[in-house]
Amino acid sequence: KERIRAEEEAKRKLKVAKKHNEELRNKIAETKAIVEAKEKAEAEAKETKDKLQKLMKQKKEAEREVKKMKEEAEQNSNKYSKGQRAMLFVIDTNWLIKEPEVARGLGDKIHALGLIKKVAVLIPRAVWRELDGLSKSARECKNNAQRAIRSIYNEFGRQSSFRTVLGQMDHEIYTDKGHHINPRALKNDDSILNCCLFFSRNQGSVVHLCTADKNLLIRAKVEQVQTIEKYIDAFRYLDQFAKTS
């Protein structure tokens, strides 16, 4: 009887030991799975962090490129005289955002009609500032602003004594005893209108302000500055001018 009890006790202990070992193996497997999951999560987090850093680096490089292009474009613009152009198309920001290649398109049209010594497209300094700000923003128009800057930059780089796409120089500002008594303090629409007044009143050019901004259109008309709201009309004016010049 004692031998039987001893055998039964040994079997019981063996069963308990087996159960303990099974539980231990399960815990080891669970721990291993947790460690592997943690390592995988850490690897994915590192990969995501690396991608984010790469994107941030690309964004900064793109912003530096746009800034450099803008600065070079303004410098190149100042190397060429506008001369006594009979007609100027002053382009507002909203035209360039909707049609980033509009300045180049008008410039090509001027070349095609043989009007390079008589007509030019002009980008006011205020428009440059607005494009620069929009090109760095998170707004939907960011890409178009960058496209417009690149397009105008390429036009400024044309090797010609009479370029057709020009930039407003720092000294090309209109001054009077009223609203324009301190022209350098003017911003946005006021500055764009001031640019138009300088070339129409001081230089004697026929200025067409190209904008879709209703308020700016009205203010320009009050100042007796000619306006164009639709792109197609600008090309029509060129065709008419070519026939009469």
Tab-separated table of C-alpha atoms in Angstrom:
chain	number	residue	atom	x	y	z
A	1	LYS	CA	0.000	0.000	0.000
A	2	GLU	CA	2.809	2.401	0.843
A	3	ARG	CA	4.466	1.634	-2.488
A	4	ILE	CA	1.210	2.328	-4.332
A	5	ARG	CA	0.771	5.615	-2.483
A	6	ALA	CA	4.349	6.583	-3.267
A	7	GLU	CA	3.825	5.828	-6.955
A	8	GLU	CA	0.600	7.838	-7.034
A	9	GLU	CA	2.344	10.745	-5.274
A	10	ALA	CA	5.181	10.611	-7.779
A	11	LYS	CA	2.708	10.604	-10.663
A	12	ARG	CA	0.912	13.585	-9.148
A	13	LYS	CA	4.137	15.528	-8.752
A	14	LEU	CA	5.154	14.642	-12.305
A	15	LYS	CA	1.805	15.878	-13.570
A	16	VAL	CA	2.196	19.124	-11.617
A	17	ALA	CA	5.724	19.542	-12.952
A	18	LYS	CA	4.550	19.010	-16.530
A	19	LYS	CA	1.768	21.561	-16.032
A	20	HIS	CA	4.250	24.031	-14.560
A	21	ASN	CA	6.613	23.525	-17.479
A	22	GLU	CA	3.771	24.035	-19.949
A	23	GLU	CA	2.769	27.274	-18.217
A	24	LEU	CA	6.398	28.384	-18.209
A	25	ARG	CA	6.745	27.678	-21.961
A	26	ASN	CA	3.542	29.638	-22.630
A	27	LYS	CA	4.835	32.604	-20.622
A	28	ILE	CA	8.154	32.487	-22.471
A	29	ALA	CA	6.285	32.439	-25.814
A	30	GLU	CA	4.091	35.358	-24.724
A	31	THR	CA	7.116	37.336	-23.543
A	32	LYS	CA	8.917	36.621	-26.813
A	33	ALA	CA	5.855	37.756	-28.795
A	34	ILE	CA	5.659	40.965	-26.741
A	35	VAL	CA	9.370	41.660	-27.261
A	36	GLU	CA	9.073	41.041	-30.998
A	37	ALA	CA	5.985	43.277	-31.234
A	38	LYS	CA	7.806	46.016	-29.313
A	39	GLU	CA	10.869	45.733	-31.542
A	40	LYS	CA	8.647	45.857	-34.650
A	41	ALA	CA	6.796	48.909	-33.325
A	42	GLU	CA	10.091	50.645	-32.526
A	43	ALA	CA	11.417	49.845	-36.009
A	44	GLU	CA	8.237	51.209	-37.628
A	45	ALA	CA	8.382	54.316	-35.431
A	46	LYS	CA	12.018	54.882	-36.443
A	47	GLU	CA	11.139	54.417	-40.115
A	48	THR	CA	8.253	56.889	-39.797
A	49	LYS	CA	10.524	59.367	-38.009
A	50	ASP	CA	13.171	59.031	-40.730
A	51	LYS	CA	10.562	59.598	-43.451
A	52	LEU	CA	9.227	62.660	-41.619
A	53	GLN	CA	12.723	64.094	-41.229
A	54	LYS	CA	13.363	63.476	-44.928
A	55	LEU	CA	10.130	65.251	-45.871
A	56	MET	CA	10.963	68.189	-43.600
A	57	LYS	CA	14.421	68.404	-45.179
A	58	GLN	CA	12.898	68.364	-48.675
A	59	LYS	CA	10.429	71.066	-47.639
A	60	LYS	CA	13.218	73.312	-46.322
A	61	GLU	CA	15.280	72.732	-49.463
A	62	ALA	CA	12.264	73.614	-51.636
A	63	GLU	CA	11.673	76.787	-49.614
A	64	ARG	CA	15.353	77.760	-49.936
A	65	GLU	CA	15.196	77.111	-53.677
A	66	VAL	CA	12.099	79.283	-54.096
A	67	LYS	CA	13.685	82.045	-51.993
A	68	LYS	CA	16.910	81.877	-54.004
A	69	MET	CA	14.995	81.954	-57.294
A	70	LYS	CA	12.996	84.956	-56.114
A	71	GLU	CA	16.125	86.858	-55.050
A	72	GLU	CA	17.966	86.030	-58.284
A	73	ALA	CA	14.916	86.948	-60.323
A	74	GLU	CA	14.698	90.362	-58.673
A	75	GLN	CA	18.424	90.924	-59.185
A	76	ASN	CA	18.231	89.910	-62.840
A	77	SER	CA	15.189	92.116	-63.331
A	78	ASN	CA	17.165	95.146	-62.205
A	79	LYS	CA	19.862	94.527	-64.837
A	80	TYR	CA	17.557	95.519	-67.686
A	81	SER	CA	15.964	98.868	-68.377
A	82	LYS	CA	12.254	98.968	-69.087
A	83	GLY	CA	12.897	101.737	-71.588
A	84	GLN	CA	9.950	103.749	-72.755
A	85	ARG	CA	7.496	100.898	-73.228
A	86	ALA	CA	4.278	102.184	-74.737
A	87	MET	CA	2.205	99.542	-72.959
A	88	LEU	CA	2.603	97.574	-69.733
A	89	PHE	CA	0.528	94.683	-68.425
A	90	VAL	CA	0.760	94.793	-64.622
A	91	ILE	CA	-0.114	91.318	-63.300
A	92	ASP	CA	-1.881	90.856	-59.960
A	93	THR	CA	-1.327	87.822	-57.717
A	94	ASN	CA	-4.733	86.246	-58.352
A	95	TRP	CA	-3.992	85.941	-62.082
A	96	LEU	CA	-0.720	84.113	-61.374
A	97	ILE	CA	-2.323	81.793	-58.833
A	98	LYS	CA	-5.048	80.779	-61.264
A	99	GLU	CA	-2.752	80.688	-64.321
A	100	PRO	CA	0.899	80.361	-63.161
A	101	GLU	CA	2.186	80.571	-66.756
A	102	VAL	CA	0.200	83.673	-67.746
A	103	ALA	CA	3.219	86.014	-67.590
A	104	ARG	CA	5.238	83.694	-69.827
A	105	GLY	CA	2.270	83.318	-72.174
A	106	LEU	CA	1.896	87.066	-72.595
A	107	GLY	CA	5.661	87.425	-72.984
A	108	ASP	CA	5.711	84.831	-75.755
A	109	LYS	CA	2.820	86.622	-77.470
A	110	ILE	CA	4.705	89.918	-77.311
A	111	HIS	CA	7.738	88.248	-78.900
A	112	ALA	CA	5.610	86.621	-81.595
A	113	LEU	CA	4.037	89.955	-82.548
A	114	GLY	CA	7.414	91.727	-82.674
A	115	LEU	CA	6.454	94.140	-79.891
A	116	ILE	CA	9.390	93.557	-77.546
A	117	LYS	CA	10.480	97.212	-77.652
A	118	LYS	CA	6.983	98.550	-77.103
A	119	VAL	CA	5.172	96.217	-74.701
A	120	ALA	CA	6.117	94.354	-71.522
A	121	VAL	CA	4.609	92.378	-68.657
A	122	LEU	CA	5.367	93.839	-65.226
A	123	ILE	CA	5.365	92.049	-61.858
A	124	PRO	CA	4.970	94.482	-58.920
A	125	ARG	CA	7.092	93.974	-55.797
A	126	ALA	CA	3.939	93.467	-53.730
A	127	VAL	CA	3.009	90.521	-55.950
A	128	TRP	CA	6.453	88.994	-55.360
A	129	ARG	CA	5.902	89.258	-51.612
A	130	GLU	CA	2.467	87.657	-51.836
A	131	LEU	CA	3.730	84.806	-54.036
A	132	ASP	CA	6.613	84.213	-51.652
A	133	GLY	CA	4.241	83.970	-48.687
A	134	LEU	CA	1.790	81.697	-50.492
A	135	SER	CA	4.588	79.414	-51.689
A	136	LYS	CA	5.451	78.650	-48.050
A	137	SER	CA	1.895	78.295	-46.781
A	138	ALA	CA	-0.232	75.184	-46.297
A	139	ARG	CA	-2.976	76.519	-48.560
A	140	GLU	CA	-4.126	74.780	-51.746
A	141	CYS	CA	-2.588	77.538	-53.884
A	142	LYS	CA	0.942	76.765	-52.601
A	143	ASN	CA	1.940	74.682	-55.649
A	144	ASN	CA	0.628	77.255	-58.120
A	145	ALA	CA	2.499	80.023	-56.292
A	146	GLN	CA	5.731	78.024	-56.612
A	147	ARG	CA	5.001	77.340	-60.300
A	148	ALA	CA	4.418	81.050	-60.927
A	149	ILE	CA	7.721	81.980	-59.240
A	150	ARG	CA	9.635	79.415	-61.301
A	151	SER	CA	7.980	80.552	-64.527
A	152	ILE	CA	8.744	84.242	-63.934
A	153	TYR	CA	12.268	83.380	-62.785
A	154	ASN	CA	12.888	81.636	-66.104
A	155	GLU	CA	11.544	84.661	-67.982
A	156	PHE	CA	13.839	87.000	-66.042
A	157	GLY	CA	16.745	84.793	-67.078
A	158	ARG	CA	16.239	85.380	-70.793
A	159	GLN	CA	19.340	86.879	-72.371
A	160	SER	CA	17.902	89.899	-74.143
A	161	SER	CA	18.371	93.644	-73.932
A	162	PHE	CA	14.597	93.953	-74.222
A	163	ARG	CA	12.921	91.339	-72.081
A	164	THR	CA	9.153	91.068	-72.077
A	165	VAL	CA	8.605	90.043	-68.430
A	166	LEU	CA	10.017	92.560	-65.951
A	167	GLY	CA	9.954	93.303	-62.242
A	168	GLN	CA	9.248	96.560	-60.454
A	169	MET	CA	12.458	98.131	-59.130
A	170	ASP	CA	12.727	99.587	-55.653
A	171	HIS	CA	12.783	103.214	-56.832
A	172	GLU	CA	9.816	102.837	-59.188
A	173	ILE	CA	7.172	104.223	-56.845
A	174	TYR	CA	4.593	106.983	-57.214
A	175	THR	CA	4.392	109.811	-54.681
A	176	ASP	CA	1.750	112.477	-54.191
A	177	LYS	CA	0.439	114.618	-51.311
A	178	GLY	CA	-2.531	112.358	-50.655
A	179	HIS	CA	-2.866	108.612	-50.149
A	180	HIS	CA	0.526	107.968	-51.766
A	181	ILE	CA	2.488	110.431	-49.620
A	182	ASN	CA	4.389	107.524	-48.037
A	183	PRO	CA	4.368	104.866	-50.788
A	184	ARG	CA	6.836	102.504	-49.083
A	185	ALA	CA	4.354	101.983	-46.257
A	186	LEU	CA	1.641	100.806	-48.655
A	187	LYS	CA	0.798	97.106	-48.741
A	188	ASN	CA	-0.760	94.610	-51.124
A	189	ASP	CA	-3.460	96.240	-53.323
A	190	ASP	CA	-2.366	99.770	-52.437
A	191	SER	CA	1.212	98.970	-53.419
A	192	ILE	CA	0.123	97.325	-56.695
A	193	LEU	CA	-1.993	100.357	-57.597
A	194	ASN	CA	0.936	102.616	-56.716
A	195	CYS	CA	3.081	100.669	-59.187
A	196	CYS	CA	0.482	101.253	-61.920
A	197	LEU	CA	0.352	104.982	-61.158
A	198	PHE	CA	4.126	105.330	-61.368
A	199	PHE	CA	4.309	103.939	-64.892
A	200	SER	CA	1.145	105.607	-66.149
A	201	ARG	CA	1.720	109.070	-64.663
A	202	ASN	CA	5.499	109.280	-64.309
A	203	GLN	CA	6.564	107.228	-67.338
A	204	GLY	CA	3.630	107.916	-69.657
A	205	SER	CA	2.989	104.246	-70.449
A	206	VAL	CA	-0.457	102.840	-71.144
A	207	VAL	CA	-0.902	100.555	-68.123
A	208	HIS	CA	-3.343	97.664	-68.019
A	209	LEU	CA	-3.854	96.297	-64.519
A	210	CYS	CA	-4.628	92.591	-64.893
A	211	THR	CA	-6.646	91.410	-61.910
A	212	ALA	CA	-9.790	89.510	-60.957
A	213	ASP	CA	-10.107	91.436	-57.668
A	214	LYS	CA	-13.343	93.424	-57.976
A	215	ASN	CA	-12.356	95.956	-55.324
A	216	LEU	CA	-8.983	96.602	-56.955
A	217	LEU	CA	-10.657	96.894	-60.365
A	218	ILE	CA	-12.941	99.641	-59.044
A	219	ARG	CA	-10.114	101.528	-57.340
A	220	ALA	CA	-8.001	101.363	-60.511
A	221	LYS	CA	-10.836	102.782	-62.600
A	222	VAL	CA	-11.204	105.646	-60.089
A	223	GLU	CA	-7.499	106.414	-60.610
A	224	GLN	CA	-8.042	106.217	-64.410
A	225	VAL	CA	-5.874	103.107	-64.746
A	226	GLN	CA	-7.065	100.747	-67.464
A	227	THR	CA	-7.998	97.264	-66.278
A	228	ILE	CA	-8.300	93.743	-67.679
A	229	GLU	CA	-10.242	91.107	-65.782
A	230	LYS	CA	-10.073	88.133	-68.183
A	231	TYR	CA	-6.936	86.517	-69.617
A	232	ILE	CA	-8.277	86.361	-73.169
A	233	ASP	CA	-8.798	90.133	-73.228
A	234	ALA	CA	-5.083	90.731	-72.596
A	235	PHE	CA	-4.190	88.740	-75.711
A	236	ARG	CA	-6.860	90.614	-77.697
A	237	TYR	CA	-5.379	93.955	-76.636
A	238	LEU	CA	-2.001	92.767	-77.891
A	239	ASP	CA	-3.432	91.794	-81.258
A	240	GLN	CA	-5.197	95.178	-81.587
A	241	PHE	CA	-2.060	97.059	-80.547
A	242	ALA	CA	0.063	95.140	-83.065
A	243	LYS	CA	-2.310	96.153	-85.880
A	244	THR	CA	-2.200	99.860	-85.006
A	245	SER	CA	1.450	100.252	-84.028
